[in-house]
Amino acid sequence: MARKQTVRGRVSKPGPALQHGKYLFIVAFLLLPVGIYGLFVVSPYVQAIFISMTDWTGLTASQKWVGFDNYVKLFADEQFLVALKNNAILLVVVPAVTVLLGLFFASMLNVGRRGKSGVEGVRGSSVYKIVYFFPQVLSVAIVGVLFKYVFAPTEAGGILNGFLRAIGLDSIALPWLGDPNFAFWCVVLVMIWSFVGFYVVLFSAAMQSIPKDIYEAALLDGANRFTTFRHVTLPLVWDTVQVGWVYLAIQAMDAFAFVHIMLGISGGPSRAGDVLGVALYRSAFNDYRFGYASALGVVLLVLTLIVAVLFLRVARRERVELS
């Protein structure tokens, strides 16, 4: 008698024709979006890299190939080094101060005191959130023009100097945007003021997802506010902090709009407030050196990618999850 064999649990594999149809469907589905992405995102990067290796004015059809000459000139340009230094200052100061202020204000607005119903924000926290977020309603152009008049060096247009003189503090009335030592730092302050409100709301949303029972337990164990923030709040919102830090770093690497509006295309007095974005714009549309400007853009792109990767790696840590 023939021996019967049964095979259980075997899953038949799809045939070659079915697999071919699956791959064809995937390719057909991705062809259009990948093509659009390549045309409008990847293609401009490739063109910029090519133009950076030419001596092109932007006004002629012909482009003279010069290889890496623009990059050699770039790193020999003292003004480029000034702009690079200012971008480095922005990269360190703006994210650090903005994140610290955002975390502090968000902590006060969400777990700032112990009320009758448990841990809650300070009184009037809902109003404070609106006040902090208000700068986000204003466009960068409006913020830049507003603070250009606030820090203007003239007595007629300088709102800050006019206020200081009105209260008898003439001695500390300075030519803010007209002084090479203060012009750039005025821009830094404005950028922090403009960004911090958004991160207060962002960190507040992350903190509201933390159960209040954890804070109650920490208070019962005798933890003070700083200890609770360090060991409870910060680990549980770290993913949000990490994303905000990287985004702030990218914004700080740009800073074109604030510097251009407040200090002009020259980057302020003695070009002391120059940044890479303004130097790129000036080289392209004021000096008509599109090849040199493209080299600046490529350097800015590479630096931004490096900064984003480094920030993600440095800020990476184990995820803390609530059970």
PDB file of C-alpha atoms in Angstrom:
ATOM      1  CA  MET A   1       0.000   0.000   0.000  1.00  0.00           C
ATOM      2  CA  ALA A   2       1.301   3.326  -0.996  1.00  0.00           C
ATOM      3  CA  ARG A   3       2.399   5.466   1.879  1.00  0.00           C
ATOM      4  CA  LYS A   4       0.470   8.658   2.164  1.00  0.00           C
ATOM      5  CA  GLN A   5       2.353  11.805   3.069  1.00  0.00           C
ATOM      6  CA  THR A   6       0.820  15.062   4.066  1.00  0.00           C
ATOM      7  CA  VAL A   7       2.595  18.361   4.219  1.00  0.00           C
ATOM      8  CA  ARG A   8       1.141  20.906   6.552  1.00  0.00           C
ATOM      9  CA  GLY A   9       1.892  24.615   6.913  1.00  0.00           C
ATOM     10  CA  ARG A  10       3.500  24.938   3.506  1.00  0.00           C
ATOM     11  CA  VAL A  11       2.822  28.270   1.819  1.00  0.00           C
ATOM     12  CA  SER A  12       3.155  28.212  -1.899  1.00  0.00           C
ATOM     13  CA  LYS A  13       5.379  30.926  -3.298  1.00  0.00           C
ATOM     14  CA  PRO A  14       4.024  33.201  -5.985  1.00  0.00           C
ATOM     15  CA  GLY A  15       5.194  32.394  -9.428  1.00  0.00           C
ATOM     16  CA  PRO A  16       7.636  34.512 -11.464  1.00  0.00           C
ATOM     17  CA  ALA A  17       4.814  36.122 -13.403  1.00  0.00           C
ATOM     18  CA  LEU A  18       3.061  37.279 -10.211  1.00  0.00           C
ATOM     19  CA  GLN A  19       6.290  38.664  -8.725  1.00  0.00           C
ATOM     20  CA  HIS A  20       7.028  40.472 -11.970  1.00  0.00           C
ATOM     21  CA  GLY A  21       3.573  42.025 -11.868  1.00  0.00           C
ATOM     22  CA  LYS A  22       4.097  43.135  -8.258  1.00  0.00           C
ATOM     23  CA  TYR A  23       7.375  44.897  -9.073  1.00  0.00           C
ATOM     24  CA  LEU A  24       5.844  46.458 -12.166  1.00  0.00           C
ATOM     25  CA  PHE A  25       3.012  47.861 -10.031  1.00  0.00           C
ATOM     26  CA  ILE A  26       5.493  49.301  -7.500  1.00  0.00           C
ATOM     27  CA  VAL A  27       7.580  50.919 -10.229  1.00  0.00           C
ATOM     28  CA  ALA A  28       4.503  52.369 -11.923  1.00  0.00           C
ATOM     29  CA  PHE A  29       3.231  53.717  -8.592  1.00  0.00           C
ATOM     30  CA  LEU A  30       6.532  55.397  -7.668  1.00  0.00           C
ATOM     31  CA  LEU A  31       7.553  56.604 -11.108  1.00  0.00           C
ATOM     32  CA  LEU A  32       5.562  59.846 -11.071  1.00  0.00           C
ATOM     33  CA  PRO A  33       6.354  61.043  -7.490  1.00  0.00           C
ATOM     34  CA  VAL A  34      10.033  60.079  -7.782  1.00  0.00           C
ATOM     35  CA  GLY A  35      10.215  61.817 -11.159  1.00  0.00           C
ATOM     36  CA  ILE A  36       8.650  64.999  -9.739  1.00  0.00           C
ATOM     37  CA  TYR A  37      10.996  64.883  -6.742  1.00  0.00           C
ATOM     38  CA  GLY A  38      14.009  64.424  -8.999  1.00  0.00           C
ATOM     39  CA  LEU A  39      12.930  67.253 -11.286  1.00  0.00           C
ATOM     40  CA  PHE A  40      12.122  69.871  -8.659  1.00  0.00           C
ATOM     41  CA  VAL A  41      14.407  68.848  -5.743  1.00  0.00           C
ATOM     42  CA  VAL A  42      17.409  66.843  -6.929  1.00  0.00           C
ATOM     43  CA  SER A  43      17.866  68.592 -10.271  1.00  0.00           C
ATOM     44  CA  PRO A  44      18.435  72.103  -8.773  1.00  0.00           C
ATOM     45  CA  TYR A  45      21.145  70.678  -6.497  1.00  0.00           C
ATOM     46  CA  VAL A  46      22.905  69.076  -9.458  1.00  0.00           C
ATOM     47  CA  GLN A  47      22.645  72.315 -11.459  1.00  0.00           C
ATOM     48  CA  ALA A  48      23.999  74.351  -8.542  1.00  0.00           C
ATOM     49  CA  ILE A  49      27.008  72.035  -8.212  1.00  0.00           C
ATOM     50  CA  PHE A  50      27.674  72.343 -11.944  1.00  0.00           C
ATOM     51  CA  ILE A  51      27.314  76.153 -11.934  1.00  0.00           C
ATOM     52  CA  SER A  52      29.673  76.380  -8.938  1.00  0.00           C
ATOM     53  CA  MET A  53      32.427  75.056 -11.192  1.00  0.00           C
ATOM     54  CA  THR A  54      31.922  77.739 -13.833  1.00  0.00           C
ATOM     55  CA  ASP A  55      32.665  81.442 -14.160  1.00  0.00           C
ATOM     56  CA  TRP A  56      29.124  82.499 -15.018  1.00  0.00           C
ATOM     57  CA  THR A  57      27.608  85.953 -14.582  1.00  0.00           C
ATOM     58  CA  GLY A  58      24.044  84.712 -14.861  1.00  0.00           C
ATOM     59  CA  LEU A  59      23.406  87.013 -17.817  1.00  0.00           C
ATOM     60  CA  THR A  60      24.965  85.051 -20.673  1.00  0.00           C
ATOM     61  CA  ALA A  61      24.173  81.750 -22.335  1.00  0.00           C
ATOM     62  CA  SER A  62      27.773  80.554 -22.245  1.00  0.00           C
ATOM     63  CA  GLN A  63      29.452  79.263 -19.109  1.00  0.00           C
ATOM     64  CA  LYS A  64      33.227  79.063 -18.723  1.00  0.00           C
ATOM     65  CA  TRP A  65      34.392  75.940 -16.894  1.00  0.00           C
ATOM     66  CA  VAL A  66      36.851  76.755 -14.083  1.00  0.00           C
ATOM     67  CA  GLY A  67      36.723  73.602 -11.980  1.00  0.00           C
ATOM     68  CA  PHE A  68      37.322  74.186  -8.269  1.00  0.00           C
ATOM     69  CA  ASP A  69      38.654  77.752  -8.694  1.00  0.00           C
ATOM     70  CA  ASN A  70      35.546  79.243  -7.055  1.00  0.00           C
ATOM     71  CA  TYR A  71      36.055  77.092  -3.963  1.00  0.00           C
ATOM     72  CA  VAL A  72      39.724  78.100  -3.764  1.00  0.00           C
ATOM     73  CA  LYS A  73      38.743  81.784  -3.974  1.00  0.00           C
ATOM     74  CA  LEU A  74      36.000  81.184  -1.442  1.00  0.00           C
ATOM     75  CA  PHE A  75      38.248  79.937   1.345  1.00  0.00           C
ATOM     76  CA  ALA A  76      40.785  82.693   0.589  1.00  0.00           C
ATOM     77  CA  ASP A  77      38.084  85.378   0.969  1.00  0.00           C
ATOM     78  CA  GLU A  78      38.212  87.091   4.384  1.00  0.00           C
ATOM     79  CA  GLN A  79      34.567  88.128   4.137  1.00  0.00           C
ATOM     80  CA  PHE A  80      33.549  84.509   3.654  1.00  0.00           C
ATOM     81  CA  LEU A  81      35.397  83.629   6.868  1.00  0.00           C
ATOM     82  CA  VAL A  82      33.542  86.424   8.693  1.00  0.00           C
ATOM     83  CA  ALA A  83      30.209  85.087   7.426  1.00  0.00           C
ATOM     84  CA  LEU A  84      31.222  81.544   8.364  1.00  0.00           C
ATOM     85  CA  LYS A  85      32.143  82.669  11.884  1.00  0.00           C
ATOM     86  CA  ASN A  86      28.792  84.432  12.306  1.00  0.00           C
ATOM     87  CA  ASN A  87      26.949  81.330  11.143  1.00  0.00           C
ATOM     88  CA  ALA A  88      28.899  79.281  13.676  1.00  0.00           C
ATOM     89  CA  ILE A  89      27.870  81.721  16.439  1.00  0.00           C
ATOM     90  CA  LEU A  90      24.242  81.469  15.355  1.00  0.00           C
ATOM     91  CA  LEU A  91      24.516  77.693  15.281  1.00  0.00           C
ATOM     92  CA  VAL A  92      25.652  77.567  18.899  1.00  0.00           C
ATOM     93  CA  VAL A  93      23.780  80.452  20.535  1.00  0.00           C
ATOM     94  CA  VAL A  94      20.338  80.451  18.893  1.00  0.00           C
ATOM     95  CA  PRO A  95      19.414  76.744  19.363  1.00  0.00           C
ATOM     96  CA  ALA A  96      20.889  76.558  22.876  1.00  0.00           C
ATOM     97  CA  VAL A  97      19.179  79.689  24.234  1.00  0.00           C
ATOM     98  CA  THR A  98      15.896  79.042  22.400  1.00  0.00           C
ATOM     99  CA  VAL A  99      15.606  75.437  23.594  1.00  0.00           C
ATOM    100  CA  LEU A 100      16.496  76.362  27.182  1.00  0.00           C
ATOM    101  CA  LEU A 101      13.975  79.206  27.276  1.00  0.00           C
ATOM    102  CA  GLY A 102      11.345  77.063  25.560  1.00  0.00           C
ATOM    103  CA  LEU A 103      11.796  74.256  28.099  1.00  0.00           C
ATOM    104  CA  PHE A 104      11.746  76.671  31.042  1.00  0.00           C
ATOM    105  CA  PHE A 105       8.592  78.511  29.955  1.00  0.00           C
ATOM    106  CA  ALA A 106       6.829  75.276  28.932  1.00  0.00           C
ATOM    107  CA  SER A 107       7.664  73.729  32.288  1.00  0.00           C
ATOM    108  CA  MET A 108       6.270  76.740  34.125  1.00  0.00           C
ATOM    109  CA  LEU A 109       3.111  76.700  32.009  1.00  0.00           C
ATOM    110  CA  ASN A 110       2.418  72.998  32.549  1.00  0.00           C
ATOM    111  CA  VAL A 111       4.020  71.807  35.803  1.00  0.00           C
ATOM    112  CA  GLY A 112       5.003  75.065  37.434  1.00  0.00           C
ATOM    113  CA  ARG A 113       3.161  74.656  40.717  1.00  0.00           C
ATOM    114  CA  ARG A 114       1.195  72.242  42.850  1.00  0.00           C
ATOM    115  CA  GLY A 115      -2.445  73.219  42.974  1.00  0.00           C
ATOM    116  CA  LYS A 116      -5.532  71.763  44.591  1.00  0.00           C
ATOM    117  CA  SER A 117      -6.093  69.380  41.691  1.00  0.00           C
ATOM    118  CA  GLY A 118      -2.458  68.278  41.553  1.00  0.00           C
ATOM    119  CA  VAL A 119       0.507  69.502  39.544  1.00  0.00           C
ATOM    120  CA  GLU A 120      -0.494  72.253  37.136  1.00  0.00           C
ATOM    121  CA  GLY A 121       0.809  75.333  35.382  1.00  0.00           C
ATOM    122  CA  VAL A 122       1.193  78.789  36.847  1.00  0.00           C
ATOM    123  CA  ARG A 123      -1.839  81.030  37.061  1.00  0.00           C
ATOM    124  CA  GLY A 124      -2.803  82.510  33.716  1.00  0.00           C
ATOM    125  CA  SER A 125      -0.848  79.890  31.771  1.00  0.00           C
ATOM    126  CA  SER A 126      -3.401  79.835  28.925  1.00  0.00           C
ATOM    127  CA  VAL A 127      -2.915  83.579  28.416  1.00  0.00           C
ATOM    128  CA  TYR A 128       0.859  83.259  28.552  1.00  0.00           C
ATOM    129  CA  LYS A 129       0.790  80.618  25.825  1.00  0.00           C
ATOM    130  CA  ILE A 130      -0.974  83.060  23.499  1.00  0.00           C
ATOM    131  CA  VAL A 131       1.499  85.816  24.356  1.00  0.00           C
ATOM    132  CA  TYR A 132       4.507  83.567  23.745  1.00  0.00           C
ATOM    133  CA  PHE A 133       3.101  82.271  20.463  1.00  0.00           C
ATOM    134  CA  PHE A 134       2.219  85.743  19.160  1.00  0.00           C
ATOM    135  CA  PRO A 135       5.536  86.293  17.285  1.00  0.00           C
ATOM    136  CA  GLN A 136       4.714  83.251  15.137  1.00  0.00           C
ATOM    137  CA  VAL A 137       1.685  85.095  13.771  1.00  0.00           C
ATOM    138  CA  LEU A 138       3.975  87.795  12.370  1.00  0.00           C
ATOM    139  CA  SER A 139       5.970  87.135   9.224  1.00  0.00           C
ATOM    140  CA  VAL A 140       9.761  87.335   9.258  1.00  0.00           C
ATOM    141  CA  ALA A 141       9.578  90.509   7.160  1.00  0.00           C
ATOM    142  CA  ILE A 142       7.342  92.263   9.710  1.00  0.00           C
ATOM    143  CA  VAL A 143       9.528  91.161  12.625  1.00  0.00           C
ATOM    144  CA  GLY A 144      12.678  92.338  10.831  1.00  0.00           C
ATOM    145  CA  VAL A 145      11.245  95.752   9.941  1.00  0.00           C
ATOM    146  CA  LEU A 146       9.806  96.215  13.441  1.00  0.00           C
ATOM    147  CA  PHE A 147      13.098  95.563  15.213  1.00  0.00           C
ATOM    148  CA  LYS A 148      15.013  97.534  12.619  1.00  0.00           C
ATOM    149  CA  TYR A 149      13.216 100.588  13.978  1.00  0.00           C
ATOM    150  CA  VAL A 150      13.588  99.395  17.568  1.00  0.00           C
ATOM    151  CA  PHE A 151      17.385  99.170  17.295  1.00  0.00           C
ATOM    152  CA  ALA A 152      17.843 102.020  14.813  1.00  0.00           C
ATOM    153  CA  PRO A 153      20.852 104.218  15.743  1.00  0.00           C
ATOM    154  CA  THR A 154      19.099 107.515  14.984  1.00  0.00           C
ATOM    155  CA  GLU A 155      17.247 109.343  17.734  1.00  0.00           C
ATOM    156  CA  ALA A 156      14.165 109.906  15.565  1.00  0.00           C
ATOM    157  CA  GLY A 157      13.792 106.278  14.456  1.00  0.00           C
ATOM    158  CA  GLY A 158      15.376 104.369  17.302  1.00  0.00           C
ATOM    159  CA  ILE A 159      12.526 103.268  19.557  1.00  0.00           C
ATOM    160  CA  LEU A 160      14.842 101.724  22.135  1.00  0.00           C
ATOM    161  CA  ASN A 161      17.122 104.756  22.304  1.00  0.00           C
ATOM    162  CA  GLY A 162      14.127 107.066  22.485  1.00  0.00           C
ATOM    163  CA  PHE A 163      12.767 105.086  25.430  1.00  0.00           C
ATOM    164  CA  LEU A 164      16.124 105.087  27.225  1.00  0.00           C
ATOM    165  CA  ARG A 165      16.478 108.849  26.819  1.00  0.00           C
ATOM    166  CA  ALA A 166      12.903 109.389  27.994  1.00  0.00           C
ATOM    167  CA  ILE A 167      13.638 107.670  31.329  1.00  0.00           C
ATOM    168  CA  GLY A 168      16.986 109.394  31.780  1.00  0.00           C
ATOM    169  CA  LEU A 169      19.306 106.592  30.680  1.00  0.00           C
ATOM    170  CA  ASP A 170      21.082 108.490  27.936  1.00  0.00           C
ATOM    171  CA  SER A 171      24.396 106.919  28.930  1.00  0.00           C
ATOM    172  CA  ILE A 172      23.391 103.465  27.693  1.00  0.00           C
ATOM    173  CA  ALA A 173      21.721 104.663  24.480  1.00  0.00           C
ATOM    174  CA  LEU A 174      23.963 103.148  21.802  1.00  0.00           C
ATOM    175  CA  PRO A 175      24.000 103.077  17.982  1.00  0.00           C
ATOM    176  CA  TRP A 176      22.837  99.457  18.035  1.00  0.00           C
ATOM    177  CA  LEU A 177      22.539  98.548  14.362  1.00  0.00           C
ATOM    178  CA  GLY A 178      25.120 101.200  13.468  1.00  0.00           C
ATOM    179  CA  ASP A 179      27.857  99.689  15.634  1.00  0.00           C
ATOM    180  CA  PRO A 180      29.843  96.687  14.281  1.00  0.00           C
ATOM    181  CA  ASN A 181      30.140  95.334  17.838  1.00  0.00           C
ATOM    182  CA  PHE A 182      26.380  95.242  18.492  1.00  0.00           C
ATOM    183  CA  ALA A 183      24.633  94.936  15.108  1.00  0.00           C
ATOM    184  CA  PHE A 184      25.000  91.182  14.749  1.00  0.00           C
ATOM    185  CA  TRP A 185      24.011  90.482  18.368  1.00  0.00           C
ATOM    186  CA  CYS A 186      20.833  92.507  17.874  1.00  0.00           C
ATOM    187  CA  VAL A 187      19.926  90.084  15.079  1.00  0.00           C
ATOM    188  CA  VAL A 188      20.672  87.142  17.380  1.00  0.00           C
ATOM    189  CA  LEU A 189      18.310  88.513  20.031  1.00  0.00           C
ATOM    190  CA  VAL A 190      15.550  89.069  17.478  1.00  0.00           C
ATOM    191  CA  MET A 191      15.901  85.518  16.130  1.00  0.00           C
ATOM    192  CA  ILE A 192      15.617  84.061  19.639  1.00  0.00           C
ATOM    193  CA  TRP A 193      12.588  86.244  20.408  1.00  0.00           C
ATOM    194  CA  SER A 194      10.947  85.152  17.155  1.00  0.00           C
ATOM    195  CA  PHE A 195      11.594  81.409  17.595  1.00  0.00           C
ATOM    196  CA  VAL A 196      11.059  80.797  21.300  1.00  0.00           C
ATOM    197  CA  GLY A 197       7.242  81.036  21.251  1.00  0.00           C
ATOM    198  CA  PHE A 198       6.853  78.172  18.813  1.00  0.00           C
ATOM    199  CA  TYR A 199       9.031  75.891  20.936  1.00  0.00           C
ATOM    200  CA  VAL A 200       7.142  76.826  24.098  1.00  0.00           C
ATOM    201  CA  VAL A 201       3.980  75.493  22.456  1.00  0.00           C
ATOM    202  CA  LEU A 202       5.818  72.469  21.017  1.00  0.00           C
ATOM    203  CA  PHE A 203       7.344  71.469  24.350  1.00  0.00           C
ATOM    204  CA  SER A 204       4.068  72.198  26.159  1.00  0.00           C
ATOM    205  CA  ALA A 205       2.282  69.707  23.911  1.00  0.00           C
ATOM    206  CA  ALA A 206       4.915  67.080  24.758  1.00  0.00           C
ATOM    207  CA  MET A 207       4.701  67.797  28.496  1.00  0.00           C
ATOM    208  CA  GLN A 208       0.906  67.555  28.529  1.00  0.00           C
ATOM    209  CA  SER A 209       1.200  63.910  27.469  1.00  0.00           C
ATOM    210  CA  ILE A 210       3.138  63.070  30.667  1.00  0.00           C
ATOM    211  CA  PRO A 211       0.820  61.661  33.375  1.00  0.00           C
ATOM    212  CA  LYS A 212       0.578  63.963  36.369  1.00  0.00           C
ATOM    213  CA  ASP A 213       0.839  60.940  38.676  1.00  0.00           C
ATOM    214  CA  ILE A 214       4.556  60.762  37.908  1.00  0.00           C
ATOM    215  CA  TYR A 215       5.050  64.305  39.169  1.00  0.00           C
ATOM    216  CA  GLU A 216       2.960  63.578  42.241  1.00  0.00           C
ATOM    217  CA  ALA A 217       5.140  60.574  43.033  1.00  0.00           C
ATOM    218  CA  ALA A 218       8.304  62.632  42.564  1.00  0.00           C
ATOM    219  CA  LEU A 219       6.999  65.331  44.922  1.00  0.00           C
ATOM    220  CA  LEU A 220       6.085  62.738  47.531  1.00  0.00           C
ATOM    221  CA  ASP A 221       9.648  61.411  47.336  1.00  0.00           C
ATOM    222  CA  GLY A 222      10.918  64.892  48.174  1.00  0.00           C
ATOM    223  CA  ALA A 223      12.193  65.893  44.709  1.00  0.00           C
ATOM    224  CA  ASN A 224      12.460  69.634  44.083  1.00  0.00           C
ATOM    225  CA  ARG A 225      11.531  71.347  40.818  1.00  0.00           C
ATOM    226  CA  PHE A 226      14.986  71.103  39.262  1.00  0.00           C
ATOM    227  CA  THR A 227      15.341  67.406  40.114  1.00  0.00           C
ATOM    228  CA  THR A 228      11.865  66.681  38.756  1.00  0.00           C
ATOM    229  CA  PHE A 229      12.617  68.531  35.548  1.00  0.00           C
ATOM    230  CA  ARG A 230      15.957  66.791  35.086  1.00  0.00           C
ATOM    231  CA  HIS A 231      14.889  63.228  35.868  1.00  0.00           C
ATOM    232  CA  VAL A 232      11.226  63.238  34.804  1.00  0.00           C
ATOM    233  CA  THR A 233      10.322  65.972  32.335  1.00  0.00           C
ATOM    234  CA  LEU A 234      13.443  66.151  30.195  1.00  0.00           C
ATOM    235  CA  PRO A 235      13.829  62.391  29.538  1.00  0.00           C
ATOM    236  CA  LEU A 236      10.162  62.078  28.566  1.00  0.00           C
ATOM    237  CA  VAL A 237      10.217  65.008  26.108  1.00  0.00           C
ATOM    238  CA  TRP A 238      13.726  64.369  24.775  1.00  0.00           C
ATOM    239  CA  ASP A 239      12.537  63.172  21.358  1.00  0.00           C
ATOM    240  CA  THR A 240      10.703  66.459  20.855  1.00  0.00           C
ATOM    241  CA  VAL A 241      13.725  68.426  22.069  1.00  0.00           C
ATOM    242  CA  GLN A 242      15.952  66.575  19.628  1.00  0.00           C
ATOM    243  CA  VAL A 243      13.719  67.367  16.647  1.00  0.00           C
ATOM    244  CA  GLY A 244      13.396  71.004  17.716  1.00  0.00           C
ATOM    245  CA  TRP A 245      17.153  71.330  18.169  1.00  0.00           C
ATOM    246  CA  VAL A 246      17.887  70.057  14.640  1.00  0.00           C
ATOM    247  CA  TYR A 247      15.243  72.305  13.109  1.00  0.00           C
ATOM    248  CA  LEU A 248      16.618  75.300  15.001  1.00  0.00           C
ATOM    249  CA  ALA A 249      20.141  74.497  13.806  1.00  0.00           C
ATOM    250  CA  ILE A 250      18.945  74.532  10.191  1.00  0.00           C
ATOM    251  CA  GLN A 251      17.154  77.855  10.768  1.00  0.00           C
ATOM    252  CA  ALA A 252      20.268  79.317  12.389  1.00  0.00           C
ATOM    253  CA  MET A 253      22.418  78.261   9.431  1.00  0.00           C
ATOM    254  CA  ASP A 254      20.201  80.358   7.177  1.00  0.00           C
ATOM    255  CA  ALA A 255      19.353  83.655   8.986  1.00  0.00           C
ATOM    256  CA  PHE A 256      19.163  85.346   5.584  1.00  0.00           C
ATOM    257  CA  ALA A 257      15.878  87.156   6.061  1.00  0.00           C
ATOM    258  CA  PHE A 258      16.677  88.690   9.452  1.00  0.00           C
ATOM    259  CA  VAL A 259      20.150  89.897   8.448  1.00  0.00           C
ATOM    260  CA  HIS A 260      19.041  91.169   5.042  1.00  0.00           C
ATOM    261  CA  ILE A 261      16.114  93.152   6.453  1.00  0.00           C
ATOM    262  CA  MET A 262      17.791  94.520   9.580  1.00  0.00           C
ATOM    263  CA  LEU A 263      21.355  95.078   8.320  1.00  0.00           C
ATOM    264  CA  GLY A 264      20.944  95.289   4.562  1.00  0.00           C
ATOM    265  CA  ILE A 265      22.647  93.458   1.715  1.00  0.00           C
ATOM    266  CA  SER A 266      26.089  94.482   2.971  1.00  0.00           C
ATOM    267  CA  GLY A 267      25.624  92.730   6.321  1.00  0.00           C
ATOM    268  CA  GLY A 268      25.682  95.853   8.462  1.00  0.00           C
ATOM    269  CA  PRO A 269      28.489  98.304   9.289  1.00  0.00           C
ATOM    270  CA  SER A 270      31.872  97.013   8.101  1.00  0.00           C
ATOM    271  CA  ARG A 271      29.981  93.867   7.032  1.00  0.00           C
ATOM    272  CA  ALA A 272      30.384  92.654  10.599  1.00  0.00           C
ATOM    273  CA  GLY A 273      26.954  90.956  10.607  1.00  0.00           C
ATOM    274  CA  ASP A 274      27.389  89.117   7.329  1.00  0.00           C
ATOM    275  CA  VAL A 275      26.157  85.499   7.062  1.00  0.00           C
ATOM    276  CA  LEU A 276      26.501  82.921   4.309  1.00  0.00           C
ATOM    277  CA  GLY A 277      22.973  83.412   2.978  1.00  0.00           C
ATOM    278  CA  VAL A 278      23.415  87.173   2.554  1.00  0.00           C
ATOM    279  CA  ALA A 279      26.890  86.712   1.048  1.00  0.00           C
ATOM    280  CA  LEU A 280      25.379  84.292  -1.478  1.00  0.00           C
ATOM    281  CA  TYR A 281      22.597  86.720  -2.389  1.00  0.00           C
ATOM    282  CA  ARG A 282      25.041  89.628  -2.702  1.00  0.00           C
ATOM    283  CA  SER A 283      27.432  87.663  -4.918  1.00  0.00           C
ATOM    284  CA  ALA A 284      24.653  86.528  -7.249  1.00  0.00           C
ATOM    285  CA  PHE A 285      22.341  89.539  -7.585  1.00  0.00           C
ATOM    286  CA  ASN A 286      24.625  92.445  -6.719  1.00  0.00           C
ATOM    287  CA  ASP A 287      27.990  91.349  -8.126  1.00  0.00           C
ATOM    288  CA  TYR A 288      26.585  88.989 -10.807  1.00  0.00           C
ATOM    289  CA  ARG A 289      28.973  86.171  -9.868  1.00  0.00           C
ATOM    290  CA  PHE A 290      26.613  83.252 -10.095  1.00  0.00           C
ATOM    291  CA  GLY A 291      29.400  80.682 -10.187  1.00  0.00           C
ATOM    292  CA  TYR A 292      30.912  82.021  -6.971  1.00  0.00           C
ATOM    293  CA  ALA A 293      27.455  82.309  -5.375  1.00  0.00           C
ATOM    294  CA  SER A 294      26.680  78.697  -6.304  1.00  0.00           C
ATOM    295  CA  ALA A 295      29.912  77.615  -4.617  1.00  0.00           C
ATOM    296  CA  LEU A 296      28.715  79.432  -1.495  1.00  0.00           C
ATOM    297  CA  GLY A 297      25.396  77.618  -1.758  1.00  0.00           C
ATOM    298  CA  VAL A 298      27.074  74.223  -2.076  1.00  0.00           C
ATOM    299  CA  VAL A 299      29.226  74.922   0.990  1.00  0.00           C
ATOM    300  CA  LEU A 300      26.124  76.009   2.917  1.00  0.00           C
ATOM    301  CA  LEU A 301      24.315  72.829   1.850  1.00  0.00           C
ATOM    302  CA  VAL A 302      27.192  70.577   2.943  1.00  0.00           C
ATOM    303  CA  LEU A 303      27.546  72.384   6.281  1.00  0.00           C
ATOM    304  CA  THR A 304      23.802  72.125   6.942  1.00  0.00           C
ATOM    305  CA  LEU A 305      23.800  68.378   6.239  1.00  0.00           C
ATOM    306  CA  ILE A 306      26.842  67.860   8.475  1.00  0.00           C
ATOM    307  CA  VAL A 307      25.268  69.886  11.281  1.00  0.00           C
ATOM    308  CA  ALA A 308      21.972  67.986  11.056  1.00  0.00           C
ATOM    309  CA  VAL A 309      23.713  64.592  11.168  1.00  0.00           C
ATOM    310  CA  LEU A 310      25.983  65.620  14.049  1.00  0.00           C
ATOM    311  CA  PHE A 311      23.107  67.044  16.079  1.00  0.00           C
ATOM    312  CA  LEU A 312      21.082  63.871  15.592  1.00  0.00           C
ATOM    313  CA  ARG A 313      24.001  61.670  16.642  1.00  0.00           C
ATOM    314  CA  VAL A 314      25.058  63.781  19.615  1.00  0.00           C
ATOM    315  CA  ALA A 315      21.499  64.161  20.919  1.00  0.00           C
ATOM    316  CA  ARG A 316      20.644  60.488  20.393  1.00  0.00           C
ATOM    317  CA  ARG A 317      19.867  58.567  23.548  1.00  0.00           C
ATOM    318  CA  GLU A 318      17.703  55.662  24.681  1.00  0.00           C
ATOM    319  CA  ARG A 319      13.989  56.227  24.351  1.00  0.00           C
ATOM    320  CA  VAL A 320      12.084  56.502  27.613  1.00  0.00           C
ATOM    321  CA  GLU A 321       8.584  55.063  27.369  1.00  0.00           C
ATOM    322  CA  LEU A 322       5.719  55.036  29.810  1.00  0.00           C
ATOM    323  CA  SER A 323       4.306  51.630  30.620  1.00  0.00           C
TER     324      SER A 323
END
